[in-house]
Structures are given as C-alpha cells and as structure tokens.
Coordinates of C-alpha atoms (C1' of nucleotides) in Angstrom, one line a residue:
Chain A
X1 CA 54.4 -69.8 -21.8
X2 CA 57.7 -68.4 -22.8
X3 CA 56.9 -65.4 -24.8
X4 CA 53.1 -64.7 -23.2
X5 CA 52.6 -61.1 -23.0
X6 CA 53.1 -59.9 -19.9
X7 CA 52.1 -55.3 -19.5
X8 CA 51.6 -53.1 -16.6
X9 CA 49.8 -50.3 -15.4
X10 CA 52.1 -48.6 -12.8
X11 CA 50.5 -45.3 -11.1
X12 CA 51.8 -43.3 -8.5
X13 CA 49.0 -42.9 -5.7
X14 CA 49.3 -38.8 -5.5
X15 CA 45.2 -38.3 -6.3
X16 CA 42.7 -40.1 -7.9
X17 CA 42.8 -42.2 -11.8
X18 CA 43.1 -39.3 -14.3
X19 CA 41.0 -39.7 -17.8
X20 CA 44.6 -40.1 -19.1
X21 CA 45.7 -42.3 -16.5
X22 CA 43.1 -44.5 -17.2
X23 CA 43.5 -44.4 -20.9
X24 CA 46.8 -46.0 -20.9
X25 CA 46.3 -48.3 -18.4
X26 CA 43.4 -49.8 -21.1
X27 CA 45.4 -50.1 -23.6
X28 CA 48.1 -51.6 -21.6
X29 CA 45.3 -53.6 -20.7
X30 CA 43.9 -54.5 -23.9
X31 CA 46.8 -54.8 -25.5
X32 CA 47.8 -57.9 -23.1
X33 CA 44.3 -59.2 -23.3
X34 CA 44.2 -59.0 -27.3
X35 CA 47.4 -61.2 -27.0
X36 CA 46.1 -64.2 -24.5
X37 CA 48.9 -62.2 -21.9
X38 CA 48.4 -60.2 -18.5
X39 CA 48.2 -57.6 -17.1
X40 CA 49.6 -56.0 -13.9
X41 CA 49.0 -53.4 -11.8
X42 CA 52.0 -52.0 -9.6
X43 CA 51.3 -48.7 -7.7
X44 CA 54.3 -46.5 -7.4
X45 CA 54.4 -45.2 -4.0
X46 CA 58.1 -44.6 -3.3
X47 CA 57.0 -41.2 -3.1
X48 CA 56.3 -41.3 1.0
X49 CA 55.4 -37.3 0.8
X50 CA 52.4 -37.7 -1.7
X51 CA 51.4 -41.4 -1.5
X52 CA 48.3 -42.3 0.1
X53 CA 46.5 -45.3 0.5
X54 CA 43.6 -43.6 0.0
X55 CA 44.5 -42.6 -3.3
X56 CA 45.3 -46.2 -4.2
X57 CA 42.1 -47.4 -3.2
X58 CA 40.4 -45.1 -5.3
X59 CA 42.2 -46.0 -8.0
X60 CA 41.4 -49.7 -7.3
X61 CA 37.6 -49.0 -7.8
X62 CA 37.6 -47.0 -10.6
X63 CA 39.5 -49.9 -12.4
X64 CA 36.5 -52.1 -11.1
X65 CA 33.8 -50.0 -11.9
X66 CA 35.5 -49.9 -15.7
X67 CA 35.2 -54.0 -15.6
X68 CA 38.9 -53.9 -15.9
X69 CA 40.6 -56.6 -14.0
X70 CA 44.4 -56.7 -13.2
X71 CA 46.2 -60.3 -13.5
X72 CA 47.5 -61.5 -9.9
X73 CA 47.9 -59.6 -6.9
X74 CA 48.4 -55.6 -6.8
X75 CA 52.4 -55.3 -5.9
X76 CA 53.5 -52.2 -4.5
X77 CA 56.8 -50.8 -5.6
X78 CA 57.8 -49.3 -2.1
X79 CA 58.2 -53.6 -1.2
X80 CA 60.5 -53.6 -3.3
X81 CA 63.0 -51.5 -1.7
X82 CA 65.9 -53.9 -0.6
X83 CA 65.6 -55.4 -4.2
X84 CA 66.0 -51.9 -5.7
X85 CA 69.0 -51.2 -3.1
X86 CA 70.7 -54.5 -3.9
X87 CA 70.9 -54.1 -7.7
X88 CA 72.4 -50.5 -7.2
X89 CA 74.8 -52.1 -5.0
X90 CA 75.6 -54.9 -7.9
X91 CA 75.9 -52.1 -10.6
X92 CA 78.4 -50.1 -8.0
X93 CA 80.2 -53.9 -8.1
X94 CA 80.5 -54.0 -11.8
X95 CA 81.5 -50.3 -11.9
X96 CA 78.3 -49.3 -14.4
X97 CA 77.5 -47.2 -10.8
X98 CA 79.6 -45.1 -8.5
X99 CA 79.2 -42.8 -5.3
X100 CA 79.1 -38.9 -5.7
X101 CA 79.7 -36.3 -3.2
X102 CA 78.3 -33.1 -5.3
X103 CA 75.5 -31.2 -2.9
X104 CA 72.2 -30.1 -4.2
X105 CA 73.2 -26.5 -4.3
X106 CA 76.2 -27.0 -6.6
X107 CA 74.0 -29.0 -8.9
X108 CA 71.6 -26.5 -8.8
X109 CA 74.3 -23.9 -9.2
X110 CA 76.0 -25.6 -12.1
X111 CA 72.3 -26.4 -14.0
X112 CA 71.5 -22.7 -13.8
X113 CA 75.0 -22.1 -15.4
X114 CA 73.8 -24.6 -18.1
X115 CA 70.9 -23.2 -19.0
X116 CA 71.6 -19.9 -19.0
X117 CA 74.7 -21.2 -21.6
X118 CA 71.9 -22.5 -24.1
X119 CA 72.9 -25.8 -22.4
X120 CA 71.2 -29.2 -21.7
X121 CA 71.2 -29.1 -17.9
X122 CA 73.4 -32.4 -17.6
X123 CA 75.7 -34.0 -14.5
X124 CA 79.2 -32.7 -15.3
X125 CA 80.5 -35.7 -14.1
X126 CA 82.6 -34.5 -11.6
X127 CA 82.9 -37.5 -9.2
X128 CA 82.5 -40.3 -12.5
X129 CA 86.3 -40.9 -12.3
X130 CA 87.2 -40.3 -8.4
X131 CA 86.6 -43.7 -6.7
X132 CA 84.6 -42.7 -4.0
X133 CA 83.8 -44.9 -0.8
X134 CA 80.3 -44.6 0.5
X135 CA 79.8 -41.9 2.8
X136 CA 76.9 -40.0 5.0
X137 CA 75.6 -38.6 2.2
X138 CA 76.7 -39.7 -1.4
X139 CA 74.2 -40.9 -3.4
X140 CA 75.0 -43.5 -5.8
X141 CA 75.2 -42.3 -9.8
X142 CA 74.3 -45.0 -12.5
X143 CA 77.5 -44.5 -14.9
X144 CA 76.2 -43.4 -18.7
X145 CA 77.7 -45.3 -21.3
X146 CA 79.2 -41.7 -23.0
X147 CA 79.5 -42.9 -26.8
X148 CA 77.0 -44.5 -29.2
X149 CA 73.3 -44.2 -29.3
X150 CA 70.2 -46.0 -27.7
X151 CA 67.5 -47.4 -30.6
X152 CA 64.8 -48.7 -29.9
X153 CA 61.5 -49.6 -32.0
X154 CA 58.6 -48.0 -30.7
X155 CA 55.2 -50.0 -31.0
X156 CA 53.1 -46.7 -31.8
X157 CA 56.1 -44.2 -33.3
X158 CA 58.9 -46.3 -34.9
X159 CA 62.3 -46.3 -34.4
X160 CA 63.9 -43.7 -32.0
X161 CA 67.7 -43.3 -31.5
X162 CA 68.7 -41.5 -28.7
X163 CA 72.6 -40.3 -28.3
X164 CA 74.4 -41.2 -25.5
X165 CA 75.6 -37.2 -25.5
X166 CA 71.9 -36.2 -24.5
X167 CA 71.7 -38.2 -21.4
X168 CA 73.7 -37.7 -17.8
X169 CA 74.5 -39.9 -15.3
X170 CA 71.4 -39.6 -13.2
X171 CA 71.0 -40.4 -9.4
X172 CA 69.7 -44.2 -8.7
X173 CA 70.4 -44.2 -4.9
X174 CA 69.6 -41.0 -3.0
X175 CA 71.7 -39.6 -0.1
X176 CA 69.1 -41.0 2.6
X177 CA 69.5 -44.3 1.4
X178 CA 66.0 -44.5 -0.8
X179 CA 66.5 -46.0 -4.4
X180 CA 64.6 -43.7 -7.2
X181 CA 62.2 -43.8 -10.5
X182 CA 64.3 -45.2 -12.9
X183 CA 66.2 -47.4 -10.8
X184 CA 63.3 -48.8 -9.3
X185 CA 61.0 -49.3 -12.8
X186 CA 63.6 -51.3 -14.3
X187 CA 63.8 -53.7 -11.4
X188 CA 60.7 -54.3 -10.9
X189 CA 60.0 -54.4 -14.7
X190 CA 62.8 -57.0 -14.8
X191 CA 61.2 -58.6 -11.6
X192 CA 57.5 -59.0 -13.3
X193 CA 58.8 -60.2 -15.9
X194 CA 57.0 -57.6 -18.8
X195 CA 57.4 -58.3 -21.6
X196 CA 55.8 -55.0 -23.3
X197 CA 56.0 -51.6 -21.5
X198 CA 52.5 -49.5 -22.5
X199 CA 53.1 -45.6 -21.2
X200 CA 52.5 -42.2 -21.6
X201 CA 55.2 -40.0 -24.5
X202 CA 55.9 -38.8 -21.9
X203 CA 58.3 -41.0 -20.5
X204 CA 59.7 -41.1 -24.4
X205 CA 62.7 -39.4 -22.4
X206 CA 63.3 -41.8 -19.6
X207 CA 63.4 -44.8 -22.2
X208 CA 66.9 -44.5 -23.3
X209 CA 68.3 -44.4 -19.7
X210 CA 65.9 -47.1 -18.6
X211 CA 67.2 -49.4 -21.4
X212 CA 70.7 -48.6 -20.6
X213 CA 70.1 -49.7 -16.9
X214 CA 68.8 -53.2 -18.2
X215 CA 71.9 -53.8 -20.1
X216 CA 74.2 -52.8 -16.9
X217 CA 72.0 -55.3 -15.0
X218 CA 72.5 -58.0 -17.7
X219 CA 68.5 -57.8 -18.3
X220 CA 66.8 -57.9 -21.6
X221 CA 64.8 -54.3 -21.9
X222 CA 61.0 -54.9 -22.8
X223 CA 59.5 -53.8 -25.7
X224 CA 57.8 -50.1 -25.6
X225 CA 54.8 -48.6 -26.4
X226 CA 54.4 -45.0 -26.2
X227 CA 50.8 -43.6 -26.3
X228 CA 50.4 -39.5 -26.9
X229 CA 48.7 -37.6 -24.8
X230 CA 45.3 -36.1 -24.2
X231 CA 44.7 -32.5 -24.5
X232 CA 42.2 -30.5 -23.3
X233 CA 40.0 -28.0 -25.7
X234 CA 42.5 -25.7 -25.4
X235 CA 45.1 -28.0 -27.0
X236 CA 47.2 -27.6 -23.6
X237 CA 47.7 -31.0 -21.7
X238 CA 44.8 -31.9 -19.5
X239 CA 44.5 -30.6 -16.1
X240 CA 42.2 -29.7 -13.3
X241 CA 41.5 -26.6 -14.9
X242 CA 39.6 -28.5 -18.0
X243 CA 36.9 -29.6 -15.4
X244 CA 36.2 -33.0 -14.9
X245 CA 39.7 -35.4 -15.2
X246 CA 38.8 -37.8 -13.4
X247 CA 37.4 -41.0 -13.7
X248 CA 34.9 -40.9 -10.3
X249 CA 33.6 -37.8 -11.8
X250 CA 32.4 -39.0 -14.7
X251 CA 31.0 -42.0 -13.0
X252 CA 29.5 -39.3 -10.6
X253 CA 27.9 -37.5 -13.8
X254 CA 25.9 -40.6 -14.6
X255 CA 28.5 -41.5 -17.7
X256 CA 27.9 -45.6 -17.9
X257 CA 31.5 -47.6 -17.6
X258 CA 31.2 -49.0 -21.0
X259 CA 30.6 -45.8 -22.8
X260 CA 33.5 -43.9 -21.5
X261 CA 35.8 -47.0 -22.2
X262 CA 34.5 -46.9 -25.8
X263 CA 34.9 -43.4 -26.0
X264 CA 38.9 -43.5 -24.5
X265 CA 39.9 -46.0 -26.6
X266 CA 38.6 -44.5 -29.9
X267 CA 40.5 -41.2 -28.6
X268 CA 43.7 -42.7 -30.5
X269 CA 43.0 -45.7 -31.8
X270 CA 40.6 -46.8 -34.3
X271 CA 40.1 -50.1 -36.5
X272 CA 38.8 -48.5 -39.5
X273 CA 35.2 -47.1 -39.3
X274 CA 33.6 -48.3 -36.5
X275 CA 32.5 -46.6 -33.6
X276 CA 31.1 -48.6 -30.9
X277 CA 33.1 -51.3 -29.7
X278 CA 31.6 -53.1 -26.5
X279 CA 34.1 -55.2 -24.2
X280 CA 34.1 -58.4 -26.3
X281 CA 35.2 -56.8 -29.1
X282 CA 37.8 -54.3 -27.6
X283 CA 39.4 -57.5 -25.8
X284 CA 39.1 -59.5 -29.1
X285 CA 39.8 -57.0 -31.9
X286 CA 42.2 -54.2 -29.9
X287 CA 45.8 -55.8 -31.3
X288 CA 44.3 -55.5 -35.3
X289 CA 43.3 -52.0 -34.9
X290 CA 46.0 -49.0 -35.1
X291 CA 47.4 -46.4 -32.2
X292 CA 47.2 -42.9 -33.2
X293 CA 50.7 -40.5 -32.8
X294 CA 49.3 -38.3 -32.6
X295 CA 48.1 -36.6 -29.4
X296 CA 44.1 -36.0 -29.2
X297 CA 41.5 -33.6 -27.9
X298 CA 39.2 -34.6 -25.0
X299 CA 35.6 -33.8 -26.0
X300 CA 33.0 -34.0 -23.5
X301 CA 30.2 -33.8 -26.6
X302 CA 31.0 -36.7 -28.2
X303 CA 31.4 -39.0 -24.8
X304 CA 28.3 -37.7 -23.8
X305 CA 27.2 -39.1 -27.7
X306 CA 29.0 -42.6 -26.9
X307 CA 26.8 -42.3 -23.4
X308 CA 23.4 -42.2 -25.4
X309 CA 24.2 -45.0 -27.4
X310 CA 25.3 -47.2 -24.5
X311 CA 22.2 -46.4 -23.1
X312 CA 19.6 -46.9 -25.7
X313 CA 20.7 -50.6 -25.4
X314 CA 19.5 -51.0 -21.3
X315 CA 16.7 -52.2 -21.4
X316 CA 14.2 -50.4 -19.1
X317 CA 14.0 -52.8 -16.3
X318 CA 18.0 -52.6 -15.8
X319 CA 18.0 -48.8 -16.3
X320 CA 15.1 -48.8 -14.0
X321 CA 17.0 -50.8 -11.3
X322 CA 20.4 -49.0 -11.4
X323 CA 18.7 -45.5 -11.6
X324 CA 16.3 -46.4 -8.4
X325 CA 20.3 -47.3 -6.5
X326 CA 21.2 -43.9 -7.8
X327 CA 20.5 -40.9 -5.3
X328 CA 17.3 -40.0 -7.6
X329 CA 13.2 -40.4 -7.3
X330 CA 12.6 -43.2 -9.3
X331 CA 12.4 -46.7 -7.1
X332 CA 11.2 -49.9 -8.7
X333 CA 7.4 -49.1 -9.5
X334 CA 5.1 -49.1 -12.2
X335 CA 4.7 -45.9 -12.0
X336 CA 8.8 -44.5 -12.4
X337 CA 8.8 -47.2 -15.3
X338 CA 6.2 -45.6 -17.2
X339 CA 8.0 -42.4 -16.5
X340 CA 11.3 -43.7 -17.8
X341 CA 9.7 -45.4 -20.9
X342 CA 8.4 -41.6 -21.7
X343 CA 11.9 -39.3 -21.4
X344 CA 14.3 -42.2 -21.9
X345 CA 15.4 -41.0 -25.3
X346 CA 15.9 -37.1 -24.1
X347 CA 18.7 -38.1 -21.6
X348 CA 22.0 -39.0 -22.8
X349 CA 23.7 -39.0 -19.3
X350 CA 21.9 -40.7 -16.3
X351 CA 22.0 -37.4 -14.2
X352 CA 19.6 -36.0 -17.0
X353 CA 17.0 -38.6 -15.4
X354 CA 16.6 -36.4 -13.0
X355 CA 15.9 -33.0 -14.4
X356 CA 13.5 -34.6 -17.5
X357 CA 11.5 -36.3 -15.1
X358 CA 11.2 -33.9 -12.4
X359 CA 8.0 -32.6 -12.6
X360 CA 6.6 -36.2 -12.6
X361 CA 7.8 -37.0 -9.1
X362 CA 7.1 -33.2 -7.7
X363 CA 4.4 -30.6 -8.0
X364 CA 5.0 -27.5 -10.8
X365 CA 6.6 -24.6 -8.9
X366 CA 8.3 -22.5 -11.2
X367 CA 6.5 -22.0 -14.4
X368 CA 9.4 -21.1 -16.9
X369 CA 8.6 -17.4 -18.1
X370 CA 9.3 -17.5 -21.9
X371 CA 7.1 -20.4 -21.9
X372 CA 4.4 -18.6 -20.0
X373 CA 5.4 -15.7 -21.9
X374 CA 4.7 -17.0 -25.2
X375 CA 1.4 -19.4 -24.5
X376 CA 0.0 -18.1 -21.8
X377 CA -3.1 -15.0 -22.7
X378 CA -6.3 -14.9 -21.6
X379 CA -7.4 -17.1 -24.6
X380 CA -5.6 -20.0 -23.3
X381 CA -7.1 -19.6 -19.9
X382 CA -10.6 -20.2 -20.8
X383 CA -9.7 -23.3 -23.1
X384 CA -7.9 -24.3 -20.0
X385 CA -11.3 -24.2 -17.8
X386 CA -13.1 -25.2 -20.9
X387 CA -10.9 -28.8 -21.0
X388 CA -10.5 -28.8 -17.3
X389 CA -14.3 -29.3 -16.8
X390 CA -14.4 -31.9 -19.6
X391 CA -11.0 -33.7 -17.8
X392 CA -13.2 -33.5 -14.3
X393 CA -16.0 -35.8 -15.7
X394 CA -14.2 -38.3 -17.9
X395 CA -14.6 -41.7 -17.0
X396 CA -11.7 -42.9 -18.4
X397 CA -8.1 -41.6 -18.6
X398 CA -6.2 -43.1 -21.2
X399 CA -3.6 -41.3 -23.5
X400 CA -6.7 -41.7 -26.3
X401 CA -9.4 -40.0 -23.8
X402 CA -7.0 -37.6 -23.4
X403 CA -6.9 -36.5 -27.0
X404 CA -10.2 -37.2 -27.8
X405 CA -11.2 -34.3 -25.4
X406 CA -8.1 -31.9 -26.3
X407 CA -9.8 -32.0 -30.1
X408 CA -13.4 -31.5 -28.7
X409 CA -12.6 -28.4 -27.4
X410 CA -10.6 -27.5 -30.4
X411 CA -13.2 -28.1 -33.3
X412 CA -15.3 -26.2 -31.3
X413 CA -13.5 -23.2 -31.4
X414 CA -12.4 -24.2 -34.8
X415 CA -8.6 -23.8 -33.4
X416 CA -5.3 -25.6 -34.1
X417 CA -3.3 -28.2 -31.7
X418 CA -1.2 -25.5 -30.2
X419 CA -3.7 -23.3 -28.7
X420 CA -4.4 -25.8 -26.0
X421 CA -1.4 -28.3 -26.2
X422 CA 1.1 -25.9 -25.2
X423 CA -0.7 -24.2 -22.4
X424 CA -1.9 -27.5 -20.9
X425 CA 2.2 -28.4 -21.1
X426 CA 3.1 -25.5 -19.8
X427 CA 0.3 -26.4 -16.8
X428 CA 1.7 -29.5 -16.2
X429 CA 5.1 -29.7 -16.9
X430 CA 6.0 -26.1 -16.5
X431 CA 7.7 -25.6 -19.9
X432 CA 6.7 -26.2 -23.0
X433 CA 9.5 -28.7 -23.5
X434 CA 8.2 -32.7 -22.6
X435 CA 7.0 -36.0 -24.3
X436 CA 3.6 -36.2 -25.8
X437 CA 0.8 -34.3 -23.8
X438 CA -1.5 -36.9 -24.1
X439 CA 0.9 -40.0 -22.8
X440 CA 2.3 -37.4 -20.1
X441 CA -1.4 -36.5 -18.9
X442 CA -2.1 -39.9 -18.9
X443 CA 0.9 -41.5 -16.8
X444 CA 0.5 -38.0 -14.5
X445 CA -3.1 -39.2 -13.9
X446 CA -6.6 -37.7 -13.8
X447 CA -6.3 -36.4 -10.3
X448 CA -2.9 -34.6 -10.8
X449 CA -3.7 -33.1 -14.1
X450 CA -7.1 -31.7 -13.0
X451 CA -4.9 -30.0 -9.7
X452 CA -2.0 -28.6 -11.9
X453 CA -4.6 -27.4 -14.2
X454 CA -6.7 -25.7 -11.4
X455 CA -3.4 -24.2 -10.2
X456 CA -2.2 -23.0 -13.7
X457 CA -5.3 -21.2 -14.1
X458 CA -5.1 -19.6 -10.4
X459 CA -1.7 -18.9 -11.2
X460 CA -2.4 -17.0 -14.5
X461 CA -6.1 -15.5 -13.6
Chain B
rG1 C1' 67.7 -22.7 -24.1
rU2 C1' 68.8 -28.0 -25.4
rC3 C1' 66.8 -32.7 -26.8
rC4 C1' 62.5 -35.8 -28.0
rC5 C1' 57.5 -36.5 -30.1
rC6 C1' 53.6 -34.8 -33.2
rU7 C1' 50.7 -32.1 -37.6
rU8 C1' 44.1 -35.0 -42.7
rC9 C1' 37.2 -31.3 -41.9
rG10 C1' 35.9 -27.2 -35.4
rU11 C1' 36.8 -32.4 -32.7
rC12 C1' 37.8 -38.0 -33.0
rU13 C1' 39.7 -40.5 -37.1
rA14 C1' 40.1 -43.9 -42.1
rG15 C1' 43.8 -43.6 -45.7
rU16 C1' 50.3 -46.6 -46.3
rG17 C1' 52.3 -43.4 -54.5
rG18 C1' 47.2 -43.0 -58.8
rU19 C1' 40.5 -42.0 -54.2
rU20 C1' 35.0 -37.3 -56.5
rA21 C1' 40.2 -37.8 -49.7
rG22 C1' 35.8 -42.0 -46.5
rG23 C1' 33.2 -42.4 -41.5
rA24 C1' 31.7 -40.5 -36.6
rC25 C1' 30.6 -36.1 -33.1
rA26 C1' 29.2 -31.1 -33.5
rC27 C1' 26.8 -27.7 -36.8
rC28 C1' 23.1 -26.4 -40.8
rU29 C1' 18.7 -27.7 -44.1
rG30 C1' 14.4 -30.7 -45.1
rG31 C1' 10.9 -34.7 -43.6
rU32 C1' 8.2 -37.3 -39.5
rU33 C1' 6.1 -35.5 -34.8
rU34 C1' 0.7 -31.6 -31.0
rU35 C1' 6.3 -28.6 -28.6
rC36 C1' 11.2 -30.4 -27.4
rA37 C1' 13.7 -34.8 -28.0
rU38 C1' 14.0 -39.2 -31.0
rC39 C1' 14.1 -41.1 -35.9
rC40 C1' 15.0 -40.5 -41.4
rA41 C1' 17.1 -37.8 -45.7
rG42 C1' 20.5 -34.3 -47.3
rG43 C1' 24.4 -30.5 -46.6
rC44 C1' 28.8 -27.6 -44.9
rA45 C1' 33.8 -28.6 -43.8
rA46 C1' 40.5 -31.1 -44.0
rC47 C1' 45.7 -33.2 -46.2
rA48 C1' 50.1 -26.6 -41.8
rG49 C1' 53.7 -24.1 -45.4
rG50 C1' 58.0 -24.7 -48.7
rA51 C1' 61.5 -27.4 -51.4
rG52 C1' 62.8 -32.1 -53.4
rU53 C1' 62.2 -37.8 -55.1
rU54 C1' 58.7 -39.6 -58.9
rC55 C1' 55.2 -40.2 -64.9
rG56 C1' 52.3 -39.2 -60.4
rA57 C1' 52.4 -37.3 -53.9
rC58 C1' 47.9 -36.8 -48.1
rU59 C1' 51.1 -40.9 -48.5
rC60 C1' 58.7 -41.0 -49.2
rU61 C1' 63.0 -37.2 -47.9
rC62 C1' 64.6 -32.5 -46.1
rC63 C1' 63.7 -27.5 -44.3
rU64 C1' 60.3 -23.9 -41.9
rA65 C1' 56.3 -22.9 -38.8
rG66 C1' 53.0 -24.4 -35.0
rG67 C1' 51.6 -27.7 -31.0
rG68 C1' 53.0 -31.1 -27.1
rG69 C1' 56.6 -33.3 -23.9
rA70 C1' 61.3 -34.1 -21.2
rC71 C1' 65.4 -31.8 -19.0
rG72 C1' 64.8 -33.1 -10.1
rC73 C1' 68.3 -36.6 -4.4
rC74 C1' 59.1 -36.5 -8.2
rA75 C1' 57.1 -40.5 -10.3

RNA sequence: GUCCCCUUCGUCUAGUGGUUAGGACACCUGGUUUUCAUCCAGGCAACAGGAGUUCGACUCUCCUAGGGGACGCCA
C-alpha cells in the first residue's frame, strides 16, 4: 500500500487532447497500470482566460473512446486554490518565500537588458533581501536556494544536474492574489500523493524548481519521467499546421481506438521486435519494454498500417454493426454484409468503406475517363451487348453463371479475359479498379447488372 | 543569446565492447490473381562528423555540427 504507484495526467483544458497529449498521458497510464498503481487525471484550469469546460469534456471522451480509464474522481486544480494560497503563505513563514514590489515593465525592461547582454533572462533579485510586508500588488517570489545543484535521475534520460545559478526566483503568488504553475503542481502533486511524475521534455526545465519547492515544503519530490516529443514530417514540433493532431480527428477518420494506441506507444517505446501489442499486453508487458530519448516522427502511413491490422481481426458482423452506427450506407443486412465480405481487405481506415463500396449502394454516374479511355472501343461494346443478351436470359446468377457466360462469349471470339472483364467493370463499377467481376456481378444482382450494362452501352454508343 | 535534451536505414525502432548491425512501415522486383487490393517470396537502405579510451567501438569519454525544448504575474 505504501509504495503503490501512484501517476497523473494533468492537462490544461485550452482545446481538445493533442496526439501528443494523449501519448503521455498513456504512458503515464501504462506505466501505473504495468505496476498494479493508478492513475489520475487532474485538469489544469487555473488558466480562467483559456479554460473551458468544453474542452475538458472533450478531453474526457477521447480518454473513453481510447478504453483508458482514470483511477478515482477527475480533480480539478482550480479547487485547489486556498491549498495552493496557504502553502505560499507557509513558505513566506519559513522565509524560503518573500513579497516583491518589481512591476511588469521593469521586469520586462531588465529581461530585454539581459538578453540583449547574451544573458539568461533571470530575476535580479532586487526585493530577495528587503523584507517586504504584503501590499496591493506584490506577488509573492519562492526564494532560490543560490548555491549547489538539483540531480535528479530521470526514468527515460538518466541523471540530470541542474545549477542552482541557471534558475531565478520565480513568481508563486501573483499580484491579484491567484497562485501559479509551479506552485500549484507541486501541491497538488504532494496532495495526490504521486509517486512517479510521467511528462513531456518539455517541462525538463521546470523540474529543478519544482523539486526545490518540495524540499522548502518539507515534501518528498516524486520520481520523473520525461518522454521526448513528437514531431511532425517536417522534424518541427507538432502543430495544427501538420493536419490532423488531434485525437477526435482521427476517431473522425475512421482510425479504430486500439490501432492508434498501438501505434502511439510504439512511437518511443518498443519491447524488442514486436509490433502489435493489444490492451492486455500493453497493460501487462509496458514496464519490461524501453522509452525511446529520443524524439520521433509522426507518420500518418504507418498508423494507417497499424489500422489495417486492427481491422483484419473484426470479424464481419462487428465491423458490420459499428460501420451501419457510422454516418455511411451500410445498415445490418445481408446484402451490406456481402458487400463488406467483398472490399474488406481494400480499406485500411473505416472511412475507406465508403468510397470502395460506393457504387454498390448507388447507381454508376461518373464513368472514370482513363478507365473508359483505355477499355472502352467499339470492340468492347458489342461483347458488351453480346454478354448482356446472354445475362438477360440466365436462369441463374451465381458468381459461377457469371463466369461461365463471360468465357462463352470469349472462346467464341477466341479472345482473352480482359477484353470483356474490364469493360463490364468499368460498366458496373465505373473504374476498372474493384473485387472479382464475377462475385461483384453476382452480389450487384441480375437486374442491376443487366441496367448498368444497358446504360454503359448507351453511354458509349 | 543562455541553459537543457537529443542524434542507428526516408520513417518507427532492436542493439548496452567483439553481430554478415536485426525487425516493422514505405519503396522496388518477382509469384499468385480476370484489374486493383490481399497474400507469398526476395531486394534497396543506417550507426551525423572528429578526436580519444581499448587488443577491439554503434555501444564509454570529450569536442564540433545538426535538430528539438525552456527561458512569462501561460500551463
């Protein structure tokens, strides 16, 4: 009970959960589940400006739609004001904290001056030593231990030793009375108890002051994890302008919950060889298996790879029931199973349900011009009439009847496959691109094949 | 500018002093197939550069270069 593992995810509600986002909150995740431990989720909306409930809503369901459940109730960090407020006030007590008077604009004066110097922009300090009593509008300063270094052993990167020299002595109280980030993270992390801190690198930087506040507040600081970032193609950090970031979207592309969880957690960490890992597995195997340093590269190809495989394992009925819920023309009939069992393994994503089956669920309007170009002569018109009349008085319409005619017509004329098999695609399907003729005449049905025929031929006459 | 992190095929990665540097995606070739897709077989392709340490470096150290991040009364 003592030493359980206790993580957290702790977004700040400012848009919806970012591919990254989501990321390190499964490993965070994982990490406690792979360890018997929990995990929390604490949304960070101190930030009145850009908070919105909205946002954290979202986020809620795209956590749910992953099959990722957080441990007890959701806390919100803007509850824990007067907490946040009352161990400033205990750190002003004990002296590790003290008011300032300095205004914005000389701060923003003296960092200029700084940087233009080839300086750090740092506090100078000005009001460390002065004593001051609370006023209208001081804000309180955590006081920076100003010697030594702060080590710490990183889960994913080692040891890192920060000086003392590099850090300032940053606000923790601001002038209106509101307590800030790094204040407010350490408190509540000290409140929840974590043991194991799982974030982005690129809060590397805020981990030295961070431990520094536990020790002023007598706490214990947790042990970190920092996991690199993802890039876009580009190698720049992901943004809006890579497209899709978010996790709706790709739930909006058709992209099944399992396959983009596989395919985030192999994007920096791996247990040898393996590629697919299904939930199980990541929950049971995710502590033996290795976090990359490295940052990685987001590639839509290979997701949309990790996709396909997830699902080639649904069977038809459950693809067939969660496609007929999706806004798309297949409901639960014979008829759109049939169709599915025929293009399933030419989609990877679920939207491409829609476009490969198209033509079964709608009549041929556009005939796709290099397809008509290259099939369509007057050769391919009159084995067109030739089979239509044969199609017209079959008695039977199996896949087998189907062929049986196609090569009556072609020994015949003494004539290869092609010469009628890609017209007669091209007649019903419109390209020249679709599964077997002879299965896709067949699950079209006589009546429908005989019309698209008689229409191709009008078409083309 | 200062500080921090990072660097194996195009991409995701395995590798922890001695390997023909392995796998996956993508790509290419061949086979199966009435087209495409699927499937099967094969192929291309990498240790950023330079100094050390060592009998021996992808593996350890340092430097350089490149990339990323942080430097707010945002989180």
């Amino acid at each position: 009970m003592e030493n359980k593992v206790i993580t957290r995810f702790a977004p700040s509600p400012t848009g919806r959960l970012h591919i990254g986002g989501a990321r390190t909150a499964l490993f965070a995740w994982l990490f406690a589940k792979s360890h018997q431990g929990k995990c929390l989720l604490r949304i960070e909306d101190t930030d009145l400006e850009r908070s919105k409930s909205e946002h954290t809503k979202a986020i809620i369901d795209s956590f749910s739609w992953m099959n990722i459940q957080f441990d007890d109730e959701v806390i919100y960090q803007s509850k824990n004001k007067e907490k946040h407020l009352s161990a400033a006030k205990n750190l002003v007590k004990s002296n590790a904290a003290y008011f300032c008077s300095c205004t914005s604009e000389r701060l923003k004066n003296l960092r200029e001056e700084q940087q233009k110097n080839g300086l750090k922009p740092k506090y100078d300090g000005k009001c460390r030593e002065l004593d001051l009593k609370e006023g209208s509008d001081t804000v309180i300063r955590f006081r920076n231990p100003q010697e030594g270094s702060v080590p710490f052993t990183d889960l994913v990167k080692g040891v890192i030793e920060i000086s003392n020299h590099e850090l300032d002595d940053l606000i923790i109280v601001r002038s209106n009375g509101t307590p800030t980030y790094n204040l407010s993270v350490v408190v509540d992390d000290i409140d929840m108890d974590i043991t194991h801190v799982i974030r982005g690198d690129d809060h590397i930087n805020n981990t030295p002051r961070q431990i520094n506040i536990f020790k002023a507040l007598g706490a214990k600081e947790p042990i970190y994890g920092h996991v690199p970032m993802i890039l876009g193609e580009d190698g720049k950090r992901l943004s809006k302008r890579h497209g899709a970031v978010g996790v709706f979207e790709y739930e909006q592309l058709g992209v099944l919950p399992d396959a983009l969880k596989n395919y985030l957690v192999r994007l920096g960490w791996s247990l040898g060889d393996q590629e697919i890992f299904n939930h199980e597995e990541l929950v049971n195997k995710f502590k033996e298996g290795n976090i990359n340093n490295s940052p990685s590269t987001f590639s839509f190809e290979k997701l949309s790879w990790f996709n396909k495989e997830y699902l080639s394992q649904i069977d038809s009925e459950n693809l067939l029931s969660t496609l007929s819920s999706m806004e798309t023309e297949f409901s639960q009939d014979d008829y759109s199973l049939e169709v599915l069992n025929l293009i399933r393994q030419r989609c990877s994503l679920m939207s491409d349900f829609s476009s490969e089956s198209e033509y079964f669920f709608r009549e041929v309007e556009d005939y796709d011009p290099k397809a008509v170009k290259k099939c369509i002569n007057q050769q391919a018109i009159e084995l067109l009439s030739e089979v239509l009349s044969e199609f017209e008085s079959s008695k039977s319409w199996k896949a087998s009847d189907v062929q049986e005619i196609i090569e009556k017509v072609l020994s015949k004329h003494e004539l290869g496959f092609g010469k009628i098999g890609l017209p007669l695609r091209v007649a019903l399907t419109g390209s020249i691109n679709s599964p077997s003729i002879d299965r896709t005449a067949e699950v079209l049905g006589q009546k429908v094949v005989v019309e698209r025929i008689q229409k191709a031929i009008k078409e083309f006459s």
